[in-house]
XYZ file of C-alpha atoms in Angstrom:
755
model
C 0.077 0.233 -0.647
C 1.530 3.428 -1.198
C 2.283 6.031 1.820
C 0.019 8.197 0.374
C -2.872 5.703 0.054
C -1.985 4.524 4.085
C -2.047 8.094 5.538
C -5.472 8.327 4.070
C -7.452 5.244 4.253
C -6.029 2.117 6.147
C -7.380 -0.916 8.308
C -6.574 -1.462 11.700
C -6.068 -4.080 13.577
C -8.979 -3.944 15.654
C -11.041 -4.380 12.922
C -11.503 -0.581 12.331
C -10.638 1.629 9.944
C -8.943 5.400 10.080
C -9.359 7.555 7.344
C -8.015 11.539 6.953
C -10.138 13.816 6.036
C -9.111 17.703 4.394
C -11.480 20.185 6.202
C -12.355 24.078 5.769
C -13.468 27.207 7.582
C -11.411 26.516 10.859
C -10.076 29.552 11.826
C -9.832 28.737 15.787
C -9.916 26.151 18.764
C -13.612 26.689 18.721
C -14.142 25.915 15.273
C -11.621 22.995 16.014
C -13.523 21.792 19.301
C -16.815 22.255 16.969
C -16.174 19.694 14.118
C -14.142 17.373 16.441
C -17.762 17.552 18.564
C -19.785 16.694 15.367
C -17.384 13.781 14.760
C -17.824 11.707 18.161
C -21.346 11.824 18.374
C -21.181 10.553 14.601
C -22.731 6.537 14.484
C -19.817 4.118 14.044
C -17.051 6.630 14.587
C -14.703 5.076 17.741
C -12.191 7.788 18.344
C -11.223 11.444 16.393
C -8.729 13.721 16.420
C -9.071 17.583 14.569
C -6.008 19.384 14.028
C -6.225 23.279 13.367
C -2.646 23.935 11.941
C -2.865 20.983 9.332
C -6.989 21.165 8.575
C -7.424 17.761 8.795
C -9.923 15.646 10.771
C -8.177 11.729 11.371
C -11.495 9.723 12.177
C -11.045 5.960 13.691
C -14.610 4.610 12.237
C -16.005 1.007 12.455
C -16.854 0.587 8.619
C -20.008 -1.690 9.030
C -21.708 1.381 10.976
C -20.274 4.615 8.863
C -18.087 5.424 5.297
C -16.167 8.405 4.984
C -18.410 9.929 2.955
C -20.919 10.356 5.470
C -18.328 11.608 7.611
C -17.779 14.310 5.430
C -21.416 15.494 5.591
C -21.141 15.092 9.459
C -18.502 18.012 8.956
C -20.401 19.645 6.816
C -23.517 19.545 8.517
C -21.637 21.185 11.446
C -21.008 23.813 9.084
C -17.346 24.105 7.688
C -15.775 22.028 4.636
C -14.620 18.851 4.278
C -14.110 16.548 1.160
C -12.749 12.799 0.222
C -8.843 12.249 0.431
C -7.434 11.489 -2.997
C -5.772 7.717 -2.606
C -3.551 8.641 -5.764
C -1.875 11.738 -4.148
C 1.435 11.819 -2.922
C 2.880 13.082 -0.064
C 4.409 15.254 -2.149
C 1.206 16.675 -3.824
C -0.595 17.238 -0.699
C 1.316 19.373 1.037
C 1.961 21.352 -2.439
C -1.442 21.656 -1.808
C -1.319 22.482 0.786
C 1.107 24.661 0.829
C -0.730 26.758 -2.315
C -3.734 27.034 -0.052
C -1.590 28.457 2.886
C -0.105 30.831 0.272
C -3.009 31.781 -1.381
C -4.717 32.208 2.981
C -2.664 34.408 3.447
C -2.454 37.126 0.393
C -6.481 37.564 0.830
C -5.443 38.116 4.501
C -2.877 40.789 4.122
C -4.807 42.697 1.286
C -7.607 42.907 4.024
C -5.677 43.814 6.679
C -3.901 46.908 4.367
C -7.290 48.078 2.859
C -9.086 48.062 6.323
C -6.136 49.872 8.177
C -5.447 52.123 5.781
C -9.162 53.078 5.257
C -9.275 53.485 9.831
C -6.321 55.479 9.508
C -7.527 57.920 6.829
C -10.926 57.554 8.848
C -9.583 58.793 11.869
C -7.383 61.281 10.637
C -10.345 63.179 8.956
C -11.810 63.269 12.759
C -9.027 64.738 13.801
C -8.769 67.423 11.009
C -12.158 68.011 10.642
C -14.126 66.536 13.660
C -17.419 68.661 12.712
C -17.701 69.014 9.320
C -20.860 68.736 8.057
C -21.159 64.950 6.319
C -18.403 63.237 7.278
C -20.820 60.499 9.511
C -21.632 59.618 6.108
C -18.713 59.285 4.222
C -17.667 56.998 7.258
C -20.540 55.006 6.770
C -19.563 54.565 3.177
C -16.193 53.445 4.346
C -16.776 50.648 6.864
C -19.890 49.625 4.638
C -16.831 49.144 1.978
C -14.829 47.054 4.318
C -17.427 45.266 6.362
C -18.188 43.859 2.387
C -14.115 43.012 2.097
C -12.017 42.575 5.081
C -15.307 41.496 6.800
C -17.596 39.246 4.766
C -15.900 36.123 5.591
C -16.286 36.344 9.726
C -19.788 37.407 9.016
C -20.536 34.125 6.289
C -18.920 31.603 8.634
C -20.861 33.772 11.590
C -23.934 32.780 9.611
C -23.060 29.311 8.694
C -22.809 28.748 12.496
C -25.398 30.340 13.945
C -27.216 27.956 11.033
C -26.254 24.598 12.360
C -25.844 25.880 16.249
C -22.262 26.585 16.495
C -19.991 29.479 17.348
C -16.627 30.447 17.022
C -14.114 33.056 16.697
C -16.155 34.834 13.862
C -19.255 34.538 15.557
C -17.510 37.118 18.241
C -15.671 39.292 15.057
C -19.027 39.495 13.274
C -21.627 40.378 16.905
C -18.496 42.990 18.008
C -18.587 44.944 15.064
C -21.980 43.825 13.938
C -23.490 45.445 17.081
C -21.118 48.773 16.418
C -22.241 49.195 12.330
C -25.902 49.217 13.725
C -25.271 51.463 16.640
C -23.140 53.927 14.344
C -26.120 53.126 11.762
C -28.982 54.324 13.811
C -26.697 57.539 15.279
C -26.452 58.720 11.445
C -29.516 57.727 9.821
C -32.029 59.052 13.581
C -29.811 61.039 15.544
C -33.517 62.376 16.804
C -33.690 59.295 18.816
C -30.341 59.788 20.787
C -30.778 63.887 20.822
C -34.573 63.782 22.028
C -32.662 61.616 25.256
C -30.008 64.120 26.197
C -27.685 61.990 24.097
C -24.494 61.983 21.865
C -25.463 60.397 18.584
C -22.199 59.469 18.196
C -21.012 56.925 16.014
C -17.755 54.297 16.085
C -16.777 53.268 12.101
C -13.608 53.532 12.493
C -13.603 50.846 15.592
C -15.512 48.631 13.054
C -12.563 49.120 10.294
C -9.686 49.168 12.454
C -10.988 46.295 14.328
C -11.406 44.465 10.970
C -7.957 45.752 9.782
C -6.354 44.294 13.617
C -7.474 41.147 13.327
C -7.350 40.263 9.785
C -3.322 41.691 9.655
C -3.503 39.100 13.511
C -4.568 36.634 11.118
C -2.232 37.412 8.483
C 1.030 37.031 10.664
C -0.208 33.823 12.361
C -0.967 32.443 8.723
C 2.727 32.920 7.836
C 4.163 32.051 11.229
C 1.852 28.970 11.116
C 3.561 28.053 6.761
C 7.385 28.272 8.560
C 5.487 25.449 11.152
C 6.405 23.284 8.349
C 9.769 24.492 6.700
C 11.329 20.821 7.796
C 8.796 19.325 5.145
C 8.971 21.507 2.570
C 12.666 21.223 2.990
C 12.767 17.390 2.536
C 10.000 17.930 -0.738
C 12.514 20.653 -2.292
C 15.678 17.799 -2.445
C 13.404 15.578 -4.132
C 14.804 15.792 -8.056
C 12.446 16.183 -11.060
C 14.799 14.486 -13.740
C 16.200 11.766 -13.432
C 19.627 10.341 -16.242
C 18.303 6.674 -17.058
C 20.308 4.048 -19.202
C 18.168 3.029 -21.848
C 19.069 0.806 -24.939
C 23.062 1.256 -23.977
C 22.212 5.410 -23.919
C 22.151 7.969 -21.083
C 18.074 9.298 -21.602
C 17.342 11.966 -19.509
C 13.459 11.910 -18.126
C 10.761 12.851 -15.581
C 11.283 11.920 -12.075
C 7.590 9.717 -12.882
C 8.816 7.692 -16.120
C 11.529 5.879 -13.712
C 10.356 1.859 -12.742
C 11.605 -0.450 -10.531
C 14.732 -1.841 -12.719
C 16.004 1.088 -14.389
C 19.832 1.816 -14.870
C 19.829 5.147 -13.189
C 23.294 7.459 -13.659
C 24.661 9.825 -11.196
C 27.170 11.694 -11.852
C 29.442 14.212 -9.144
C 27.569 16.413 -7.552
C 23.980 15.792 -8.420
C 21.306 14.747 -6.169
C 20.658 10.720 -6.429
C 16.886 11.030 -8.305
C 15.736 7.128 -7.257
C 16.179 4.837 -4.191
C 18.119 2.330 -5.503
C 20.991 0.010 -5.025
C 24.394 0.601 -6.527
C 25.641 -1.565 -9.877
C 29.031 -0.519 -10.295
C 31.038 2.940 -9.486
C 31.966 4.543 -6.111
C 31.096 7.528 -4.185
C 30.750 9.168 -0.474
C 27.190 10.436 -0.562
C 25.413 13.145 2.161
C 22.698 11.566 3.380
C 22.123 14.361 6.077
C 18.839 15.301 4.965
C 17.294 12.602 6.400
C 19.677 11.229 9.308
C 21.639 14.177 10.125
C 24.751 12.818 9.946
C 27.004 15.495 8.292
C 29.815 12.868 7.089
C 29.493 11.510 3.734
C 28.445 7.413 3.898
C 31.162 5.516 1.159
C 29.342 4.166 -1.233
C 29.756 0.940 -3.669
C 28.789 -2.328 -5.749
C 26.442 -3.571 -3.524
C 25.027 -0.329 -1.276
C 21.696 1.646 -0.749
C 21.602 4.672 -1.850
C 18.403 7.196 -1.177
C 16.642 9.170 -3.672
C 17.375 12.953 -2.711
C 21.028 12.386 -1.281
C 23.485 14.736 -2.466
C 26.585 12.705 -4.396
C 29.618 13.599 -3.643
C 32.865 13.339 -6.069
C 32.026 10.079 -7.334
C 30.007 8.412 -10.041
C 28.362 5.629 -10.095
C 24.855 3.932 -11.780
C 22.329 2.834 -9.085
C 19.410 0.145 -10.164
C 16.080 1.853 -9.429
C 14.151 -0.204 -6.102
C 10.952 1.693 -5.056
C 10.031 5.176 -6.343
C 7.481 7.618 -5.900
C 5.399 6.480 -2.713
C 6.415 4.010 -1.825
C 10.399 6.009 -1.474
C 12.127 6.305 1.675
C 11.923 10.235 1.109
C 8.175 9.969 0.214
C 7.541 7.971 3.585
C 9.251 10.114 5.484
C 7.883 12.979 4.248
C 4.307 11.385 4.935
C 5.386 10.003 8.455
C 6.059 13.930 9.347
C 2.808 14.636 7.668
C 0.947 12.746 9.657
C 2.716 13.391 13.268
C 2.088 17.118 12.695
C -1.424 16.476 11.510
C -1.947 14.397 15.040
C -2.657 15.309 18.632
C -0.654 15.619 22.078
C -3.279 14.879 25.115
C -2.471 17.847 27.043
C -4.513 19.281 24.114
C -7.970 18.149 25.575
C -7.855 20.720 28.290
C -7.430 23.663 25.583
C -10.584 21.450 23.666
C -12.737 21.192 26.929
C -12.503 25.023 27.415
C -12.874 25.969 23.796
C -16.323 24.092 23.259
C -17.737 26.504 26.007
C -15.173 29.158 25.538
C -17.479 31.548 22.896
C -21.060 30.764 24.740
C -19.853 31.921 27.950
C -17.947 35.144 26.072
C -21.204 36.224 24.695
C -23.088 36.095 27.853
C -19.920 38.425 29.892
C -20.449 40.595 26.516
C -24.180 40.398 27.418
C -24.252 41.681 31.081
C -21.028 44.003 30.350
C -23.428 45.671 27.934
C -26.594 47.147 30.298
C -23.645 47.143 33.620
C -22.024 49.894 31.876
C -25.243 51.653 30.596
C -26.571 51.612 34.256
C -23.541 52.640 36.029
C -22.828 55.418 32.864
C -26.260 56.489 31.886
C -24.295 56.299 27.761
C -25.233 53.499 25.682
C -22.094 54.472 23.556
C -19.521 53.577 26.387
C -21.565 50.292 26.989
C -21.607 49.707 23.311
C -17.653 49.332 23.278
C -17.423 47.961 26.924
C -19.254 44.959 25.397
C -17.450 45.018 22.144
C -14.189 44.952 23.349
C -15.227 41.979 25.729
C -15.981 40.183 22.603
C -13.458 40.921 20.309
C -10.717 40.335 23.097
C -11.956 37.200 23.873
C -10.534 34.941 20.393
C -10.082 31.140 21.163
C -7.004 31.093 18.369
C -3.783 31.577 20.837
C -5.585 28.370 22.794
C -6.068 26.367 19.525
C -2.555 27.171 18.304
C -0.562 26.199 21.270
C -0.519 23.020 21.663
C -0.795 22.151 17.356
C 2.064 24.410 16.833
C 4.929 22.970 19.074
C 3.862 19.438 17.902
C 4.408 21.097 14.125
C 8.022 22.293 14.823
C 9.545 19.714 16.646
C 8.127 16.885 14.228
C 10.372 19.369 11.550
C 13.205 20.188 14.437
C 13.134 16.434 14.642
C 13.325 15.390 10.676
C 16.534 17.658 10.608
C 17.795 15.703 13.669
C 17.167 11.900 11.996
C 14.234 11.526 14.128
C 10.476 10.899 13.261
C 8.115 11.231 15.954
C 5.046 8.631 14.874
C 2.723 11.956 16.744
C 2.588 14.443 19.145
C 1.331 11.814 22.020
C 5.047 10.210 21.248
C 6.561 13.358 22.294
C 4.726 14.297 25.204
C 4.989 9.816 26.450
C 8.750 11.023 25.691
C 9.034 14.517 27.560
C 8.180 12.020 30.794
C 10.092 9.115 30.390
C 11.986 7.923 33.384
C 13.948 4.666 32.227
C 15.716 4.181 29.169
C 15.987 0.072 28.411
C 18.744 -0.725 25.890
C 18.904 -3.914 23.636
C 22.801 -4.333 22.758
C 23.318 -5.822 19.633
C 22.958 -3.164 17.212
C 21.860 -0.759 19.276
C 24.889 0.222 21.550
C 27.026 -2.123 19.528
C 28.221 -2.051 15.677
C 25.867 -5.195 15.100
C 28.250 -6.714 13.035
C 31.135 -8.845 15.238
C 34.461 -8.172 14.327
C 37.987 -10.394 15.057
C 39.692 -8.428 17.842
C 42.086 -10.952 19.302
C 44.051 -13.720 17.778
C 46.349 -15.966 20.530
C 48.664 -18.138 18.365
C 50.384 -20.873 19.963
C 53.794 -20.751 20.685
C 55.399 -22.931 18.791
C 52.818 -22.713 15.456
C 52.918 -25.879 12.880
C 51.602 -23.075 9.828
C 53.011 -20.088 9.017
C 50.300 -16.849 9.443
C 49.356 -17.107 5.406
C 49.021 -20.631 5.606
C 46.789 -20.334 8.507
C 44.226 -17.690 7.615
C 43.776 -19.649 3.884
C 43.190 -22.550 5.960
C 40.555 -20.650 8.095
C 39.027 -18.740 5.419
C 38.385 -22.184 3.309
C 36.292 -23.419 5.990
C 34.244 -20.407 7.768
C 33.532 -19.408 4.702
C 31.470 -22.342 4.102
C 29.948 -22.193 7.689
C 26.827 -20.208 8.404
C 28.072 -19.684 12.178
C 27.000 -15.925 13.645
C 30.944 -15.766 14.003
C 32.257 -17.230 11.021
C 31.427 -13.702 8.438
C 33.651 -12.253 11.023
C 36.613 -14.113 11.063
C 36.157 -14.725 7.030
C 35.976 -11.037 6.704
C 39.333 -11.025 8.847
C 41.010 -13.347 6.578
C 39.366 -11.659 3.593
C 41.126 -8.767 5.053
C 44.438 -10.251 5.509
C 44.683 -11.532 1.702
C 44.321 -14.459 2.841
C 42.798 -16.714 -0.771
C 39.792 -18.763 -1.268
C 40.546 -22.746 -1.568
C 38.612 -25.538 -1.897
C 38.185 -27.546 1.199
C 37.872 -31.814 0.589
C 35.361 -33.171 3.320
C 34.004 -30.208 4.609
C 31.859 -30.927 7.463
C 29.942 -29.091 10.160
C 28.805 -30.434 13.547
C 25.795 -27.739 14.378
C 26.651 -25.488 17.772
C 30.314 -27.119 17.928
C 32.636 -26.148 14.868
C 33.697 -27.415 10.719
C 36.450 -29.391 9.895
C 38.282 -30.318 6.727
C 41.165 -31.411 4.519
C 42.284 -27.966 3.097
C 46.454 -28.504 1.399
C 46.035 -31.839 2.144
C 45.839 -31.010 5.913
C 43.545 -31.447 8.574
C 41.964 -28.205 9.452
C 39.336 -27.709 12.679
C 37.708 -24.626 13.790
C 35.401 -24.544 16.504
C 34.541 -25.149 20.593
C 37.094 -26.745 23.001
C 34.630 -29.558 23.420
C 34.754 -30.234 19.741
C 38.165 -30.147 19.406
C 38.081 -32.438 21.902
C 35.671 -34.790 20.175
C 38.318 -34.804 17.953
C 41.139 -36.483 19.499
C 42.670 -33.055 19.600
C 43.570 -31.471 23.223
C 42.808 -27.473 23.326
C 44.788 -27.165 26.852
C 47.508 -25.597 25.342
C 45.167 -22.200 24.904
C 42.186 -22.848 26.842
C 43.699 -19.818 29.751
C 43.728 -17.960 26.527
C 40.367 -18.434 25.763
C 39.153 -18.447 29.069
C 40.353 -14.749 29.191
C 38.830 -13.720 26.134
C 35.664 -15.321 27.571
C 35.703 -12.852 30.850
C 35.771 -9.659 28.667
C 32.680 -10.979 26.640
C 34.457 -12.376 23.427
C 33.333 -15.513 21.669
C 35.961 -17.800 21.032
C 37.124 -20.546 18.308
C 39.767 -22.593 18.583
C 42.074 -23.415 15.131
C 44.238 -27.101 14.991
C 45.975 -27.658 11.570
C 46.833 -31.064 11.290
C 46.084 -32.495 14.599
C 47.601 -29.317 16.717
C 45.817 -26.425 17.655
C 47.439 -23.491 16.700
C 45.433 -20.488 17.823
C 42.110 -19.007 19.620
C 40.273 -16.063 17.402
C 38.123 -14.194 19.976
C 35.193 -12.058 18.113
C 32.833 -9.496 19.686
C 30.296 -7.397 18.476
C 32.239 -3.781 19.290
C 30.922 -1.123 21.253
C 29.994 1.828 18.692
C 32.173 4.501 19.357
C 29.889 7.099 20.332
C 27.704 4.756 22.522
C 29.360 5.118 25.845
C 29.314 9.869 25.574
C 26.013 9.197 24.741
C 24.505 6.796 27.918
C 26.698 9.451 29.943
C 24.105 12.316 28.195
C 21.305 10.182 29.293
C 22.488 9.504 33.234
C 23.527 13.189 33.142
C 19.626 13.747 31.802
C 18.343 12.428 35.204
C 17.187 9.091 33.786
C 18.331 5.558 34.303
C 19.805 2.991 31.441
C 19.643 -0.913 31.629
C 20.975 -2.865 29.629
C 18.635 -5.640 27.856
C 19.816 -8.315 26.261
C 19.643 -12.019 24.720
C 23.615 -12.766 24.975
C 24.809 -14.833 27.762
C 25.509 -12.635 31.356
C 29.079 -12.682 30.733
C 29.179 -10.650 27.497
C 26.186 -8.212 28.562
C 28.244 -7.786 31.300
C 31.474 -6.825 29.330
C 29.729 -3.983 27.341
C 27.829 -2.746 30.272
C 31.093 -2.508 32.230
C 33.053 -0.807 28.612
C 29.230 2.050 28.338
C 28.829 2.665 31.935
C 26.080 0.700 32.766
C 25.727 -0.625 35.822
C 21.952 -2.111 35.755
C 21.888 -5.652 33.380
C 19.585 -8.375 32.897
C 21.044 -10.745 30.064
C 20.076 -14.349 28.741
C 16.409 -12.919 27.692
C 14.619 -13.869 24.804
C 12.162 -11.408 23.288
C 9.042 -12.387 25.817
C 11.556 -12.073 28.358
C 12.754 -8.492 27.413
C 8.853 -7.761 27.440
C 8.200 -9.225 30.707
C 11.240 -6.753 31.893
C 9.270 -3.711 30.059
C 6.735 -4.591 32.407
C 8.283 -5.352 35.777
C 9.781 -1.661 34.875
C 6.509 -0.403 35.213
C 5.058 -2.245 37.542
C 7.247 -0.162 39.678
C 5.777 3.545 38.391
C 8.562 3.638 35.601
C 7.755 5.410 32.579
C 9.797 3.449 30.029
C 11.225 3.776 26.813
C 12.657 0.420 24.899
C 14.906 1.098 22.607
C 16.034 -1.578 19.890
C 16.090 -2.391 16.303
C 12.810 -2.152 15.416
C 12.309 -5.701 14.351
C 13.349 -8.529 16.785
C 12.761 -6.113 19.388
C 9.264 -5.559 18.181
C 7.265 -7.358 21.194
C 9.080 -4.831 23.595
C 8.883 -1.732 21.787
C 5.354 -1.856 21.739
C 5.196 -2.544 25.558
C 7.365 0.497 26.153
C 5.235 3.236 26.712
C 7.658 5.049 23.832
C 9.238 2.638 21.642
C 12.009 3.754 19.908
C 13.490 1.755 16.442
C 17.387 2.605 15.777
C 16.650 2.369 11.931
C 18.560 3.028 8.765
C 18.200 5.791 5.940
C 16.066 3.488 4.412
C 13.991 1.850 6.761
C 12.011 4.400 8.077
C 8.488 2.356 8.958
C 9.654 0.677 11.954
C 6.026 -0.200 12.902
C 6.285 -1.078 16.649
C 7.825 2.533 17.706
C 6.927 5.763 18.516
C 9.614 6.892 17.362
C 12.428 5.756 14.304
C 15.912 7.008 14.115
C 17.348 7.632 11.220
C 21.133 6.917 12.129
C 22.216 4.014 13.990
C 23.528 5.639 16.863
C 22.218 6.289 20.828
C 22.917 10.304 19.983
C 19.681 10.333 18.612
C 17.844 8.940 22.061
C 19.822 12.062 24.029
C 17.866 14.189 21.367
C 14.629 13.081 21.125
C 14.184 12.802 24.858
C 15.739 16.629 25.091
C 13.258 17.610 22.340
C 10.117 16.497 23.865
C 11.261 17.916 27.161
C 11.913 21.127 24.927
C 8.627 20.886 23.270
C 5.956 19.832 26.202
C 8.242 22.844 28.020
C 6.897 25.284 25.170
C 3.465 23.643 24.837
C 2.821 24.178 28.731
C 4.263 28.058 27.931
C 1.932 28.560 25.434
C -1.200 27.047 27.037
C -0.173 29.024 29.977
C -0.201 32.755 28.158
C -3.258 31.466 25.764
C -5.172 31.081 29.352
C -3.605 34.218 31.133
C -4.361 36.146 28.087
C -8.390 35.299 28.930
C -8.447 35.466 32.638
C -6.266 39.080 32.406
C -7.644 40.633 29.446
C -11.400 39.933 29.129
C -12.166 41.893 33.193
C -9.732 44.462 31.707
C -11.664 44.813 28.499
C -14.595 44.876 30.107
C -13.838 47.538 32.821
C -13.321 46.475 36.059
C -9.807 48.963 36.298
C -11.649 51.650 35.404
C -12.814 52.790 39.006
C -8.994 52.546 40.122
C -7.357 53.945 37.054
C -9.745 55.382 34.562
C -8.041 53.071 31.705
C -10.167 50.582 29.775
C -9.421 49.168 26.371
C -11.059 50.435 23.479
C -12.217 48.166 20.887
C -9.384 49.200 18.566
C -6.771 47.966 21.208
C -8.739 44.871 21.876
C -8.437 44.017 18.200
C -4.509 44.427 18.256
C -4.221 42.466 21.470
C -6.378 39.362 19.717
C -4.233 39.399 17.525
C -1.084 39.830 18.998
C -1.867 36.978 21.595
C -2.124 34.163 18.679
C 1.135 35.782 16.769
C 3.047 35.557 19.783
C 2.108 31.570 20.585
C 3.119 30.195 17.108
C 6.442 32.239 17.332
C 6.793 30.971 20.917
C 6.642 27.323 19.301
C 8.985 28.420 16.272
C 11.703 29.228 19.039
C 12.112 25.126 18.740
C 13.448 25.965 15.441
C 17.092 26.339 17.352
C 16.939 25.799 20.628
C 19.657 24.099 21.877
C 19.412 20.519 22.411
C 22.385 19.587 24.957
């Protein structure tokens, strides 16, 4: 299944289906809450999330009781736009469409803001220059009507749609505020006698209407531009995708569109070019910069048989590759899709803002309705009462609450991708910030995952010279399937040993191999194997024991019936593991080594890595049991493994972190995928998660604090002491500033230090 289809609709393990629907018309947290509430009430829906930042609704439903078409109808019935997902659209195309829509939104908002603020400035200037000139109110009425029909049209259209569907949001507040001020001013202009007969001044507030719409539009324009910056990391990856490829056809190189390349095509890559597609090197060699996926700045050497990833940057060499995965299945497309899925997800902390937003607008309207008569009774001025009520309506925009968490999730997932960290969603981010214990698999996680020969101890008087020794060893081990055989064979090749024939080759599972090489009997295996073959290993038993105590696997070598050497093989510690483990412990985390290897091997690696807690000799089910035991102690556990053998433990842990590679980004059991093969990514992931949660809490605090302080000030609680009160125009500017400040604070994550 393609990445695009997988993101839009797929079957899940619990017999439900997931669909991701684009939603239009959402402008604030109240809109988000309205759509979410409508979906949660729909028949057959088991789970729903709605994201304001990406304008999507992700719905898990029972296919026997609901369909995507019906869910689209539910969203439309709530007063918002929705459409069915296009399964044929790749992640690249979906992001391009989203970018085009956000750019158009910004241009419209900027135009409306400039028009309204310019008109407001002219109106204000005219009031100061000719305050009592005849007809001022009439031309102000004409200008305000024009602005209401342009910059204000979308607010009234959305407010009317919400009224018809029984919902309210930010547009409702803006429409109520500006509409009531405009109608009051219109009556004062058309029928001033209604005011003068009661001893009241027929004041007009057309400039307030225009300034409110101008400031709100300007704030939304700045917000739209800042929100677009949160997806910069996704766009940066998309821009790495080449549009053309040089394909070898009929013995000639032909440049074709990237969409015309098919699996099996031979593609030529020149020095300094980006690799056009995923593939395997056929011939040639180079060093390829994979930092755009892995965050590793050092180029990776590539030669025949090595995989390469589309979008990575070739160095000074040239090579040809065989195309493998293309389009939506390519590594780059899967990374982009994972990032889009993560950015459309929600962190659990968002639920608090959702609950408040669902009741926010009705509460604000009620407060405004209370403010109006209260001020009229106190001041006997309907104009003063009106401006106070309008200020309450305008300042109480729930946008900041809706943006507080999603903006942080979007920026954090983008920053993570730059560091080679792929988050599966906002929930994983939040859980990772709460981790107290990190459990590490050994092989391929803190070690290289590729055993190598570390020691060769020769007998005092060997019966064979060095070249003959390694030739004999290679001849036997090249035919063995034992895990250490590949390491010994590689060492023999490194030493220049040729591959020769073996006569009478035989293997004893778990013991060793034997055969005739160059007319002499050769045995490679355990001490027991040699003893069973009538060969005494005693001369090197002490050396073997010493190597075993240091965590090495050992193999005896006997030639012509005499033991000549013992070879030590080990999976070496990654160069960065010890420092990364020290950093994790420095961050206050407990570190546990969990391995299926023998205790002596695990303990040796643990000592070298600086780990004091070791659980060894456990099978996959034993690893799950150990994770459960730690969780039972009240710990929040992150399990770090290779994403395949450790899948059960990764799934059991509170946070599963899979160490993959640049070409493997779909470790399904993990919550986090590290594109680099070392533990530095774990350190960065935990630090990023903690910093992101701190940003989310800051955003929520200021979003709530803004309204807790702003609404009473707009209502006039400071007037008895200071005589000062927010005007509707200042309230609209403050409201716009609140949303922009939340997004700007989240954008700081792009450059936050994580060490």
